[in-house]
Amino acid sequence: MTYVITSAQPDDAASIGPLHLRNWLQNYTDVDAGIEENWIREHRGSSATAEGIIQWREFIEVANQNPAPHFCRVVRCEAGIVGYLCGHWEDSESITLGPMYLLDHAQGLGLGGRMMTEFLAWAGPACIRLGVVDCNERAIRFYRRHGFEITGEPYLWRGKLPTVLMTREATSARGCR
């Protein structure tokens, strides 16, 4: 199968929104912690609704018109979009990376690394932050390989999902603030 990484296009929103929800349902359901399908749909399900798809479309349009503060790439194959990485400037010194997902069958092929390389080139020397579910050891290892470190104590996203903050220090003298 051939995979291609491209800038997201507005019509991709119809795939990205449902893919976002699908990833959450596949990766973060934890009945013992109270993170059930209904909870995920309540907190992430909007990405797959008509309104959520419109928001994705608007983000992609803005990212394509003004790429300085916004980044969004997708991984395509014959079957459609199998992953994406987005990010945006929070302020003049820091960037938030996320979301970033690849379907299971597209992992381990170097696609995440290729998207990250493009993202880091776009980000330049800025401080980059992201949140990752603390039990997602594969993602944490991936981010560490790209210069991110866990910073601070774990917290519960929306009161339930154990999450850690990871930061990639700025390569400029200022560092992360």
Short mmCIF file of C-alpha atoms in Angstrom, two decimals:
data_model
loop_
_atom_site.label_atom_id
_atom_site.label_comp_id
_atom_site.label_asym_id
_atom_site.label_seq_id
_atom_site.Cartn_x
_atom_site.Cartn_y
_atom_site.Cartn_z
CA MET A 1 0.00 0.00 0.00
CA THR A 2 1.25 3.47 -0.86
CA TYR A 3 0.96 6.24 1.73
CA VAL A 4 1.31 9.95 0.97
CA ILE A 5 1.52 12.84 3.45
CA THR A 6 -0.10 16.04 2.22
CA SER A 7 -1.58 19.24 3.56
CA ALA A 8 -5.15 18.67 4.65
CA GLN A 9 -7.82 19.93 2.27
CA PRO A 10 -11.25 21.25 3.33
CA ASP A 11 -13.03 18.14 2.01
CA ASP A 12 -10.82 16.02 4.29
CA ALA A 13 -12.82 17.29 7.27
CA ALA A 14 -15.51 14.68 6.54
CA SER A 15 -12.89 11.95 7.16
CA ILE A 16 -10.83 13.57 9.92
CA GLY A 17 -13.75 14.21 12.30
CA PRO A 18 -14.96 10.59 12.34
CA LEU A 19 -11.35 9.32 12.40
CA HIS A 20 -10.71 11.42 15.51
CA LEU A 21 -13.69 9.84 17.29
CA ARG A 22 -12.78 6.34 16.05
CA ASN A 23 -9.28 6.66 17.50
CA TRP A 24 -10.62 7.73 20.87
CA LEU A 25 -13.10 4.85 20.96
CA GLN A 26 -10.42 2.32 20.00
CA ASN A 27 -7.64 3.60 22.24
CA TYR A 28 -9.08 5.22 25.34
CA THR A 29 -12.09 3.18 26.44
CA ASP A 30 -11.48 2.05 30.03
CA VAL A 31 -14.65 0.84 31.72
CA ASP A 32 -12.91 0.49 35.10
CA ALA A 33 -11.99 4.20 35.00
CA GLY A 34 -15.46 5.22 33.84
CA ILE A 35 -14.23 6.06 30.37
CA GLU A 36 -16.95 4.34 28.40
CA GLU A 37 -18.23 4.88 24.89
CA ASN A 38 -20.89 7.35 26.07
CA TRP A 39 -18.30 9.43 27.94
CA ILE A 40 -16.00 9.52 24.90
CA ARG A 41 -18.90 10.45 22.61
CA GLU A 42 -19.87 13.22 25.05
CA HIS A 43 -16.34 14.69 25.06
CA ARG A 44 -15.05 13.85 21.57
CA GLY A 45 -18.12 12.81 19.59
CA SER A 46 -18.76 16.32 18.33
CA SER A 47 -15.79 15.95 15.98
CA ALA A 48 -17.84 13.48 13.93
CA THR A 49 -21.04 15.54 13.85
CA ALA A 50 -22.01 17.95 11.08
CA GLU A 51 -20.98 20.87 13.32
CA GLY A 52 -17.66 19.22 14.20
CA ILE A 53 -16.90 18.56 10.56
CA ILE A 54 -17.64 22.21 9.80
CA GLN A 55 -15.16 23.21 12.54
CA TRP A 56 -12.52 20.89 11.07
CA ARG A 57 -13.19 22.34 7.62
CA GLU A 58 -12.79 25.89 8.96
CA PHE A 59 -9.54 24.98 10.74
CA ILE A 60 -8.15 23.41 7.56
CA GLU A 61 -9.19 26.40 5.44
CA VAL A 62 -7.50 28.79 7.87
CA ALA A 63 -4.39 26.57 8.00
CA ASN A 64 -4.17 26.59 4.21
CA GLN A 65 -4.75 30.34 3.92
CA ASN A 66 -2.43 31.30 6.77
CA PRO A 67 0.00 28.46 7.55
CA ALA A 68 2.15 30.56 9.89
CA PRO A 69 0.00 29.90 13.00
CA HIS A 70 -1.63 26.60 11.91
CA PHE A 71 -0.40 23.20 10.76
CA CYS A 72 -2.42 20.24 9.50
CA ARG A 73 -1.17 17.23 7.52
CA VAL A 74 -2.95 14.02 6.60
CA VAL A 75 -1.73 10.57 5.62
CA ARG A 76 -3.55 9.23 2.59
CA CYS A 77 -3.67 5.83 0.96
CA GLU A 78 -5.97 4.21 -1.56
CA ALA A 79 -8.49 3.51 1.20
CA GLY A 80 -8.60 7.17 2.34
CA ILE A 81 -7.15 9.12 5.23
CA VAL A 82 -5.44 6.92 7.83
CA GLY A 83 -3.86 9.59 10.01
CA TYR A 84 -3.25 13.25 10.68
CA LEU A 85 -1.18 15.69 12.70
CA CYS A 86 -2.32 19.21 13.51
CA GLY A 87 -0.97 22.00 15.66
CA HIS A 88 -1.14 25.72 16.23
CA TRP A 89 0.69 28.58 17.88
CA GLU A 90 -0.66 29.31 21.37
CA ASP A 91 1.23 32.58 21.73
CA SER A 92 4.38 34.16 20.35
CA GLU A 93 6.64 31.56 22.00
CA SER A 94 4.80 28.23 22.20
CA ILE A 95 2.97 25.74 20.02
CA THR A 96 0.41 23.09 20.89
CA LEU A 97 0.83 19.82 19.00
CA GLY A 98 -2.34 17.90 18.53
CA PRO A 99 -4.20 16.04 17.68
CA MET A 100 -2.00 13.37 16.10
CA TYR A 101 -3.33 9.93 15.22
CA LEU A 102 -2.54 7.04 12.91
CA LEU A 103 -4.78 4.03 12.49
CA ASP A 104 -3.21 0.84 13.84
CA HIS A 105 -2.43 -0.63 10.41
CA ALA A 106 -0.54 2.56 9.43
CA GLN A 107 1.67 2.57 12.53
CA GLY A 108 5.23 1.31 12.51
CA LEU A 109 5.82 2.36 8.89
CA GLY A 110 7.64 5.63 9.60
CA LEU A 111 4.62 7.78 8.75
CA GLY A 112 4.36 9.36 12.19
CA GLY A 113 8.06 10.23 12.07
CA ARG A 114 7.66 11.79 8.64
CA MET A 115 4.71 13.90 9.82
CA MET A 116 6.64 14.89 12.95
CA THR A 117 9.65 15.93 10.86
CA GLU A 118 7.41 18.24 8.80
CA PHE A 119 5.79 19.57 11.97
CA LEU A 120 9.12 20.29 13.68
CA ALA A 121 10.40 22.07 10.56
CA TRP A 122 7.24 24.21 10.58
CA ALA A 123 7.58 24.91 14.33
CA GLY A 124 11.20 25.99 14.13
CA PRO A 125 12.83 26.78 17.48
CA ALA A 126 9.55 27.23 19.42
CA CYS A 127 8.58 25.48 22.63
CA ILE A 128 6.07 22.71 21.81
CA ARG A 129 3.56 21.20 24.24
CA LEU A 130 1.17 18.28 24.00
CA GLY A 131 -1.00 16.14 26.22
CA VAL A 132 -0.85 12.36 25.95
CA VAL A 133 -2.81 9.70 27.79
CA ASP A 134 -0.43 8.31 30.40
CA CYS A 135 -1.08 4.66 29.49
CA ASN A 136 -0.27 5.27 25.81
CA GLU A 137 3.31 4.07 26.19
CA ARG A 138 3.85 3.75 22.45
CA ALA A 139 2.97 7.42 21.91
CA ILE A 140 5.12 8.52 24.85
CA ARG A 141 8.12 6.62 23.42
CA PHE A 142 7.45 8.18 20.00
CA TYR A 143 7.37 11.71 21.41
CA ARG A 144 10.52 11.08 23.47
CA ARG A 145 12.36 10.00 20.30
CA HIS A 146 11.45 13.42 18.91
CA GLY A 147 12.82 15.38 21.86
CA PHE A 148 9.77 15.64 24.13
CA GLU A 149 9.93 15.01 27.87
CA ILE A 150 7.20 14.56 30.44
CA THR A 151 6.85 17.76 32.43
CA GLY A 152 4.81 18.16 35.54
CA GLU A 153 2.44 15.78 37.27
CA PRO A 154 -0.22 13.70 35.55
CA TYR A 155 -3.69 15.21 35.53
CA LEU A 156 -7.19 13.98 34.75
CA TRP A 157 -8.47 15.37 31.47
CA ARG A 158 -12.14 16.22 31.94
CA GLY A 159 -11.90 14.67 35.40
CA LYS A 160 -11.32 11.09 34.19
CA LEU A 161 -8.65 10.51 31.56
CA PRO A 162 -5.12 10.25 33.06
CA THR A 163 -2.96 12.55 30.95
CA VAL A 164 0.59 13.83 31.07
CA LEU A 165 2.00 17.02 29.62
CA MET A 166 5.01 16.61 27.37
CA THR A 167 7.19 19.50 26.27
CA ARG A 168 9.90 19.91 23.69
CA GLU A 169 12.06 22.75 24.87
CA ALA A 170 12.64 25.65 22.55
CA THR A 171 15.93 25.52 20.73
CA SER A 172 16.29 29.26 21.25
CA ALA A 173 17.76 30.76 24.40
CA ARG A 174 14.32 31.57 25.80
CA GLY A 175 13.19 27.98 26.50
CA CYS A 176 9.59 27.07 27.42
CA ARG A 177 7.64 29.22 29.78
#
